[in-house]
Short mmCIF file of C-alpha atoms and ligand atoms in Angstrom, two decimals:
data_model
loop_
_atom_site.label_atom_id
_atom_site.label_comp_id
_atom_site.label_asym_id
_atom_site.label_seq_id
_atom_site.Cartn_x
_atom_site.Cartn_y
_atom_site.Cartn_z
CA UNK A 1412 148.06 36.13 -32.06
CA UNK A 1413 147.29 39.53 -33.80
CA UNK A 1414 148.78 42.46 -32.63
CA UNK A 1415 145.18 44.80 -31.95
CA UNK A 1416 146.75 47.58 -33.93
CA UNK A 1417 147.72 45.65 -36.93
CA UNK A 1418 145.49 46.72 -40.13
CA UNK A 1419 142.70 44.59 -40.36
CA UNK A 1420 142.70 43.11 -43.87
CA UNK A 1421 139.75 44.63 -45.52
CA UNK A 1422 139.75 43.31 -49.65
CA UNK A 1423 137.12 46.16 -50.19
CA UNK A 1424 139.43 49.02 -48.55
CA UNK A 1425 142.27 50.33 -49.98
CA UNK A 1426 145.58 49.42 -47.84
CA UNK A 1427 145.80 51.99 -45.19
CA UNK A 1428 148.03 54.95 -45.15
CA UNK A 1429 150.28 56.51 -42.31
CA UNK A 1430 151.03 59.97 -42.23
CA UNK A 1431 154.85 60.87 -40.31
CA UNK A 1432 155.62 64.08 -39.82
CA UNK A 1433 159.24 64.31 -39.50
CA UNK A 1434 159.94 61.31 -41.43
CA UNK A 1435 163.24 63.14 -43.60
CA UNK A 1436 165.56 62.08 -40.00
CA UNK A 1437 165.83 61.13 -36.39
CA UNK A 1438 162.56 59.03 -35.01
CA UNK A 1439 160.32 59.91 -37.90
CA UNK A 1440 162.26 57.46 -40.31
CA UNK A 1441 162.50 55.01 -37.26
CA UNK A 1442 158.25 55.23 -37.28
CA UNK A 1443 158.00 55.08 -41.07
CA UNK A 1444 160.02 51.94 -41.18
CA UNK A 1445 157.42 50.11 -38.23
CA UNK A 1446 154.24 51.26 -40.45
CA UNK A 1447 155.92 50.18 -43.52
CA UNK A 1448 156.58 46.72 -41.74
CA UNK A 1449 153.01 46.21 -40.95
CA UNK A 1450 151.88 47.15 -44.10
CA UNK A 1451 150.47 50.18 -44.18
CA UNK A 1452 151.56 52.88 -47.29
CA UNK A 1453 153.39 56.04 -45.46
CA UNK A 1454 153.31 59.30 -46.53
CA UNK A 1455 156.61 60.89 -45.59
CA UNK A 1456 156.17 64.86 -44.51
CA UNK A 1457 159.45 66.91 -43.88
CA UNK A 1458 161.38 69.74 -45.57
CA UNK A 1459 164.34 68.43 -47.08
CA UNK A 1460 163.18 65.93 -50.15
CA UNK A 1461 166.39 63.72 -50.48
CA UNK A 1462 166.72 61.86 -47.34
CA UNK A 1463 162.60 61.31 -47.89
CA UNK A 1464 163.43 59.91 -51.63
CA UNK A 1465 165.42 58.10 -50.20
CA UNK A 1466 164.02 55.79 -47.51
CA UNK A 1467 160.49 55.93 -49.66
CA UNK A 1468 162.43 53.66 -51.91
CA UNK A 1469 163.95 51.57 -49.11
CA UNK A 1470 160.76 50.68 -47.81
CA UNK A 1471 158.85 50.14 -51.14
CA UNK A 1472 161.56 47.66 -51.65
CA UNK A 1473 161.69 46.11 -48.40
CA UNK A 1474 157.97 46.12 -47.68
CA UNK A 1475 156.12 46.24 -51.40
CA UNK A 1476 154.23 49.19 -49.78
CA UNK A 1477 153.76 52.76 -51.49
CA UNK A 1478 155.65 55.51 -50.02
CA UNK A 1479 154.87 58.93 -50.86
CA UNK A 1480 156.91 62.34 -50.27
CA UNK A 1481 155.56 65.10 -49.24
CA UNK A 1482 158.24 67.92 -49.05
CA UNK A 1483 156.41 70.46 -46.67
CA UNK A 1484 157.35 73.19 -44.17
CA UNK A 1485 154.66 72.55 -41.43
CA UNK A 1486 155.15 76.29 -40.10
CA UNK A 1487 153.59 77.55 -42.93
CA UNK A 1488 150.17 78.76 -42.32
CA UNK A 1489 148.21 76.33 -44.74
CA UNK A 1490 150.63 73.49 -43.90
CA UNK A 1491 148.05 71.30 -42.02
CA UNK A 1492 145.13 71.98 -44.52
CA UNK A 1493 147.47 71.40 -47.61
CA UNK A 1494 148.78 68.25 -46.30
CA UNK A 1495 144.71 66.79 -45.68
CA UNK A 1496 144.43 68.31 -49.57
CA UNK A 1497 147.33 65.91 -50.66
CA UNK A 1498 146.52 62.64 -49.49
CA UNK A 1499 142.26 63.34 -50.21
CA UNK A 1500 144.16 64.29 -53.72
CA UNK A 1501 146.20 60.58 -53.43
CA UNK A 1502 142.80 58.90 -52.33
CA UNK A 1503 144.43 57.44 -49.50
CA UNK A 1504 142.88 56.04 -46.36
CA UNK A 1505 144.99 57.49 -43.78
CA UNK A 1506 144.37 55.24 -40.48
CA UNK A 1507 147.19 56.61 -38.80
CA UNK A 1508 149.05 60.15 -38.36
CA UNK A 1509 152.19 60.46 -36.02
CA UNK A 1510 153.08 64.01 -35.55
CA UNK A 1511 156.68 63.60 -34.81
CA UNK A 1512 158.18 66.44 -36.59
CA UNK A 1513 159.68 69.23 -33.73
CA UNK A 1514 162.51 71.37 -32.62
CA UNK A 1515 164.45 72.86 -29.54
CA UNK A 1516 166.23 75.57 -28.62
CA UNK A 1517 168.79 75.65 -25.78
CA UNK A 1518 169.78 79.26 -23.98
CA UNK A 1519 168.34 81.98 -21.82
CA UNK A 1520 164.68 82.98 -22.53
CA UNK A 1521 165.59 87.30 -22.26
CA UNK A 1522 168.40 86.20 -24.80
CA UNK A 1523 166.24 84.15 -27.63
CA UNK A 1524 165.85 84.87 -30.84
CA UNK A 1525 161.44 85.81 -30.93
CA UNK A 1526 161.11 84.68 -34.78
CA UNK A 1527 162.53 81.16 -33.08
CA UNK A 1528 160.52 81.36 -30.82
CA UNK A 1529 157.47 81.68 -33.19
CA UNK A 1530 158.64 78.72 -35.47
CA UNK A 1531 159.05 76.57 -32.40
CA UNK A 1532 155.71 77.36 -31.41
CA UNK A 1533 154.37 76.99 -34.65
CA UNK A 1534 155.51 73.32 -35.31
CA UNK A 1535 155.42 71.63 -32.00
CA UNK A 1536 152.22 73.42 -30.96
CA UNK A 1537 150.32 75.14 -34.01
CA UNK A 1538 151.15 71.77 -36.55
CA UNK A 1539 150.18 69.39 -34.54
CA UNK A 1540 147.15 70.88 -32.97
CA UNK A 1541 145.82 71.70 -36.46
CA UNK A 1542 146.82 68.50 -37.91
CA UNK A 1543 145.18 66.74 -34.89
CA UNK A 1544 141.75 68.16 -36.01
CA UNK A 1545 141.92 67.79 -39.75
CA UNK A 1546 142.71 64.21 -39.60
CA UNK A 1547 140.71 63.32 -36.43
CA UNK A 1548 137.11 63.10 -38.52
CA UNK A 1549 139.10 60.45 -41.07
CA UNK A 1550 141.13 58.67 -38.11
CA UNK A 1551 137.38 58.04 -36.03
CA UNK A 1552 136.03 56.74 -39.42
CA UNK A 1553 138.46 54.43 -39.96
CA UNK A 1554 137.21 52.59 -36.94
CA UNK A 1555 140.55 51.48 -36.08
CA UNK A 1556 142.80 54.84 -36.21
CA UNK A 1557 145.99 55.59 -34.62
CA UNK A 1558 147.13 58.75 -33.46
CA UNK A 1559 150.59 59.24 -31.94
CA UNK A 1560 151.67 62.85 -31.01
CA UNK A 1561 155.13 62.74 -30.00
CA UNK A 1562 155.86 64.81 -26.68
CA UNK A 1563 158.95 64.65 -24.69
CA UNK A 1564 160.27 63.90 -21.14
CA UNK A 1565 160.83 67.83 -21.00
CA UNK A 1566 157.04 67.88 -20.69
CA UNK A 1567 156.70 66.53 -16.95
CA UNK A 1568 158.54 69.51 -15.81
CA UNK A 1569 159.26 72.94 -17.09
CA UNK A 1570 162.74 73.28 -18.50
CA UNK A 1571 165.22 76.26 -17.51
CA UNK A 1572 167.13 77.21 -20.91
CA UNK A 1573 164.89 75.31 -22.68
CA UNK A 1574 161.56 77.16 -21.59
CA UNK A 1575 159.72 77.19 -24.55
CA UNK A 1576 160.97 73.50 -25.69
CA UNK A 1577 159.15 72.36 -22.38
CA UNK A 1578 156.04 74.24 -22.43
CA UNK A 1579 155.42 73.40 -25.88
CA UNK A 1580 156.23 69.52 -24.74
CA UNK A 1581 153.93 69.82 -22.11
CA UNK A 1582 151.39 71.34 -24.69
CA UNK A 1583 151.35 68.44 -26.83
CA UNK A 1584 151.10 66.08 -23.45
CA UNK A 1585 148.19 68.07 -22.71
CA UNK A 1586 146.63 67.83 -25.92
CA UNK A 1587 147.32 64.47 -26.70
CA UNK A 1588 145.87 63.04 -22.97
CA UNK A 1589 142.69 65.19 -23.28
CA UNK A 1590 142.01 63.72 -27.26
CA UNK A 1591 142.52 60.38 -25.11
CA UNK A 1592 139.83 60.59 -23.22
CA UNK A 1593 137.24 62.48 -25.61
CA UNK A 1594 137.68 59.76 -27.82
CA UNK A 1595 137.66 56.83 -26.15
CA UNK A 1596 135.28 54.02 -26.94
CA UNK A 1597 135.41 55.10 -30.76
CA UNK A 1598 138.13 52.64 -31.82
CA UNK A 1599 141.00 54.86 -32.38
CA UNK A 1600 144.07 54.68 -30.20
CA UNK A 1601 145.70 58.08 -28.98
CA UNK A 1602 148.87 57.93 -27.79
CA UNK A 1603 151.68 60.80 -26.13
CA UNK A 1604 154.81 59.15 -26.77
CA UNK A 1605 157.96 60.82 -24.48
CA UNK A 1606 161.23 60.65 -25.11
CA UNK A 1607 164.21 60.67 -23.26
CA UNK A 1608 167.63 61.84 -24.90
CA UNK A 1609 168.00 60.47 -27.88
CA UNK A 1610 171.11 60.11 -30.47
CA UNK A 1611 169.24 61.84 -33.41
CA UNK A 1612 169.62 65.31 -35.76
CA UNK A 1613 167.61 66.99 -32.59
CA UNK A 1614 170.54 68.56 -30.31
CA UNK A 1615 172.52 69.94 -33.62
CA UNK A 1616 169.40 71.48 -34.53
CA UNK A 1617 169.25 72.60 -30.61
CA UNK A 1618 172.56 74.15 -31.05
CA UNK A 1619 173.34 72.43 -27.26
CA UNK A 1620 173.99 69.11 -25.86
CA UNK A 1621 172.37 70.45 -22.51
CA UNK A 1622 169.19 68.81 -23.66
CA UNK A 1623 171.07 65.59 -23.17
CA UNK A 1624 169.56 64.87 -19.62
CA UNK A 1625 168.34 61.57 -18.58
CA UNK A 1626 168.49 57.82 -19.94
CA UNK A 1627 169.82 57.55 -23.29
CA UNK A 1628 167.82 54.96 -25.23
CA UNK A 1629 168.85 54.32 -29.26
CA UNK A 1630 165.80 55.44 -31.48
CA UNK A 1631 164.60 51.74 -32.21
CA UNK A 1632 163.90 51.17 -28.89
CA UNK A 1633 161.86 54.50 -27.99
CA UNK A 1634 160.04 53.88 -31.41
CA UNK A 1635 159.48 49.99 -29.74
CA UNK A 1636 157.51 51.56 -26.40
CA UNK A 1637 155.48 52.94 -29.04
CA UNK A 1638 154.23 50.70 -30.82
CA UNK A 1639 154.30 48.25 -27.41
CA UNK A 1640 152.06 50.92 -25.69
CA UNK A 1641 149.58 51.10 -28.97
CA UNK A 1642 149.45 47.30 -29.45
CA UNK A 1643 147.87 47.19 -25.77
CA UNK A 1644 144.09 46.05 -25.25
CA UNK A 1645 144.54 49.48 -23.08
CA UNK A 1646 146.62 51.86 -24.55
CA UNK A 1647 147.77 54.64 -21.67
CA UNK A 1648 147.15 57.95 -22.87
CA UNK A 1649 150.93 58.97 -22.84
CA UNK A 1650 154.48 56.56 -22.46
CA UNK A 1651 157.29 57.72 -21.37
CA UNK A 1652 160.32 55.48 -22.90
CA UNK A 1653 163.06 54.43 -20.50
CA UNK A 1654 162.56 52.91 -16.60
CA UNK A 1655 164.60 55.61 -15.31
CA UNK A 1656 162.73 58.58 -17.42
CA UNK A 1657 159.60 57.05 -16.08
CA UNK A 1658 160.81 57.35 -12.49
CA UNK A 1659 161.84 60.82 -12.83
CA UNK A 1660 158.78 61.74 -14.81
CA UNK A 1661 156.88 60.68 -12.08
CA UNK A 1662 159.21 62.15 -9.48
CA UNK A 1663 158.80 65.12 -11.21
CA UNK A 1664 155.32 65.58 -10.46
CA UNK A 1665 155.40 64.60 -6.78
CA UNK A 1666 157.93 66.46 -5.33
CA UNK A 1667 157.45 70.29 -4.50
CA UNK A 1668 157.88 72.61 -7.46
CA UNK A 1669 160.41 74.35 -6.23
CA UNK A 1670 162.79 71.36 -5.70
CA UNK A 1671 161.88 70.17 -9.10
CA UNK A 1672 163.08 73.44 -10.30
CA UNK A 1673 166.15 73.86 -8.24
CA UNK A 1674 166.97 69.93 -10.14
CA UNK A 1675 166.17 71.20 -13.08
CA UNK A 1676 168.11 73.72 -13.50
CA UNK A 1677 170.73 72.76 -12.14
CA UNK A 1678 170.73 69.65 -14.94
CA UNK A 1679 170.37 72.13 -17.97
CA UNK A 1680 171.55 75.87 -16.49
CA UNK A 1681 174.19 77.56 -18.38
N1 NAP B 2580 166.06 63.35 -29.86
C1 NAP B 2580 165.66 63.64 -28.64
O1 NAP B 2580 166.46 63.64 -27.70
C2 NAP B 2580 164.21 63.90 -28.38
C3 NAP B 2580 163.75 63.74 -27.07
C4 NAP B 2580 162.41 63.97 -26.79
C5 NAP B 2580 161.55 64.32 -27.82
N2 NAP B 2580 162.03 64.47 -29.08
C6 NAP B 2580 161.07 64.87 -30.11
O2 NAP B 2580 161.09 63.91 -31.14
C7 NAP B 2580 160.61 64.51 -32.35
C8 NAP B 2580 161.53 64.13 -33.48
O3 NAP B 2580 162.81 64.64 -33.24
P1 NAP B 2580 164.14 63.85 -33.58
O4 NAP B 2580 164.83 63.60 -32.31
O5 NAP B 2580 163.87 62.74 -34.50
O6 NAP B 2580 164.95 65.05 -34.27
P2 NAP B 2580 165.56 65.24 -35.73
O7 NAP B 2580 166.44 64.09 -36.08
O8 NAP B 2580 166.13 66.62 -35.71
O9 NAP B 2580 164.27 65.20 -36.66
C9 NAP B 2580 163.34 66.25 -36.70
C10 NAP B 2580 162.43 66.07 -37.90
O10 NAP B 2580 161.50 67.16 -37.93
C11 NAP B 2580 161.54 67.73 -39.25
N3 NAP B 2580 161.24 69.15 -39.23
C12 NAP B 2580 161.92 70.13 -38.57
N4 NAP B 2580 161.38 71.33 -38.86
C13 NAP B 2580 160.35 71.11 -39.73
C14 NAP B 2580 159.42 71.94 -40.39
N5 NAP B 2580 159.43 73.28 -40.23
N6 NAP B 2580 158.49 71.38 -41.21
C15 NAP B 2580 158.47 70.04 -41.40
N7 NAP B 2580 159.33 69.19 -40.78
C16 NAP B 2580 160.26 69.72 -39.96
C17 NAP B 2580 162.97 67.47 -39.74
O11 NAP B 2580 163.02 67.45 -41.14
P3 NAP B 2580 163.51 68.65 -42.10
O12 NAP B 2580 164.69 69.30 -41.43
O13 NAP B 2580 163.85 67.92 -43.35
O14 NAP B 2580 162.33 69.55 -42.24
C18 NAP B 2580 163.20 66.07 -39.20
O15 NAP B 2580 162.65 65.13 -40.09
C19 NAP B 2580 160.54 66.01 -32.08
O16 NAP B 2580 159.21 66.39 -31.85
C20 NAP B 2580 161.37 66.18 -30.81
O17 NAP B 2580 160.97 67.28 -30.05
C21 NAP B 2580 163.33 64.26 -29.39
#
């Protein structure tokens, strides 16, 4: 039995092309891998070139697929638009983009650093919305398109000392559920993935292990939910990986706000 989201095999198309943001560490690699396996090319966007090199010539290997590297800083202005540039440059037929790549920041708001701030808005919010819409028109012609923004379980409530990390989660939640519905009927599948903690590069980069609240799940198995939630007849507009995250996600939004930020904070507070 075909998985729905599998490529169909098309001789008179090129092979199709996923675009993972992120894909230099942590989940993105995790996603690249999955793509790679079902036979799509990937086009690996991050900063840092080596670990990219790298795995692009693991997975040609493994998978006789073509992997390209696209060093990029996705809070640079152009980012978005130079990354569509690219792959139009690569003729590739990009019928899936994951924006994965994302950051958080762990401490008092009245204490943050604002040009932080500003790059954390800038690549979980301003990337991915941007990206979003300059892929869309490509992903709806494809006719069988994938989109997968990557959110967080930090997004079903706000997040004391890690305010911004939150609303920005919540953001891309927001986003991701409303392209869900406008698009619906058109072929391509839109998916919020959340997840819980998870053993990656993130809480270094966080400079706090306080963001370690809730079910710990290892990245194969959040990337799994995934691709379990997009190979559904129905796929839900968001997942949130991990039976206990999904309780408290939906906990979360029941009980009175107050409460939920007493719990809160008292699970991440200084
Ligand atoms: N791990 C968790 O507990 C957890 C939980 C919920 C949600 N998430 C979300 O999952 C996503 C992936 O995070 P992860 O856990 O895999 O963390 P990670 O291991 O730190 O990976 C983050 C990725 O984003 C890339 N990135 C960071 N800044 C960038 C920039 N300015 N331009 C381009 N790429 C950039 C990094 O590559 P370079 O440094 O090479 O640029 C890296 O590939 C994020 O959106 C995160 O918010 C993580």
């Amino acid at each position: 039995m075909p998985r729905s989201q599998e490529p169909t095999i098309d001789a008179t198309r090129p092979r199709p092309a996923a675009v993972i943001t992120g894909a230099s560490a942590g989940f993105g690699v995790e996603f690249a891998r999955r793509f790679a396996d079902r036979g799509y090319d990937v086009v690996l966007v991050a900063r840092r070139r080596a670990p990219m090199d790298a795995l692009a010539t693991e997975l040609e290997a493994a998978h006789g697929i073509t992997a390209h590297v696209v060093p990029l800083d996705l809070t640079d202005a152009d980012a978005a638009a130079r990354l569509l540039a690219r792959v139009d440059e690569l003729g590739l037929d990009v019928r899936a983009l994951v924006n994965n790549a994302g950051f958080g920041t762990y401490g008092a708001f009245a204490e943050a650093d604002p040009a932080r701030i500003a790059q954390e808005i800038s690549l979980n919010v301003t990337a991915v919305t941007l990206l979003s819409r300059l892929f869309l028109p490509g992903l709806l012609a494809a006719g069988d398109g994938i989109l997968v923004n990557v959110a967080s379980t930090a997004a079903y409530q706000p997040g004391p000392y890690l305010a911004v990390y939150a609303a920005t989660k919540a953001y891309v939640r927001s986003l991701t559920e409303a392209l869900w519905q406008e698009t619906r009927g058109t072929g391509l599948t839109v998916l919020a993935l959340a997840p819980g903690p998870t053993q990656t590069e993130f809480f270094e980069a966080a400079g706090s292990e306080k963001f370690k609240v809730g079910q710990m799940l290892p990245v194969p198995e959040v990337v799994d939910v995934a691709f379990r939630a997009l190979d559904r007849r129905n796929t839900p507009p968001s997942v949130v990986a991990g039976y206990r995250n999904r309780v408290t996600a939906v906990a979360a939004g029941l009980l009175p706000r107050r409460l939920t930020l007493a719990v809160a904070g008292r699970l991440t507070g200084e």
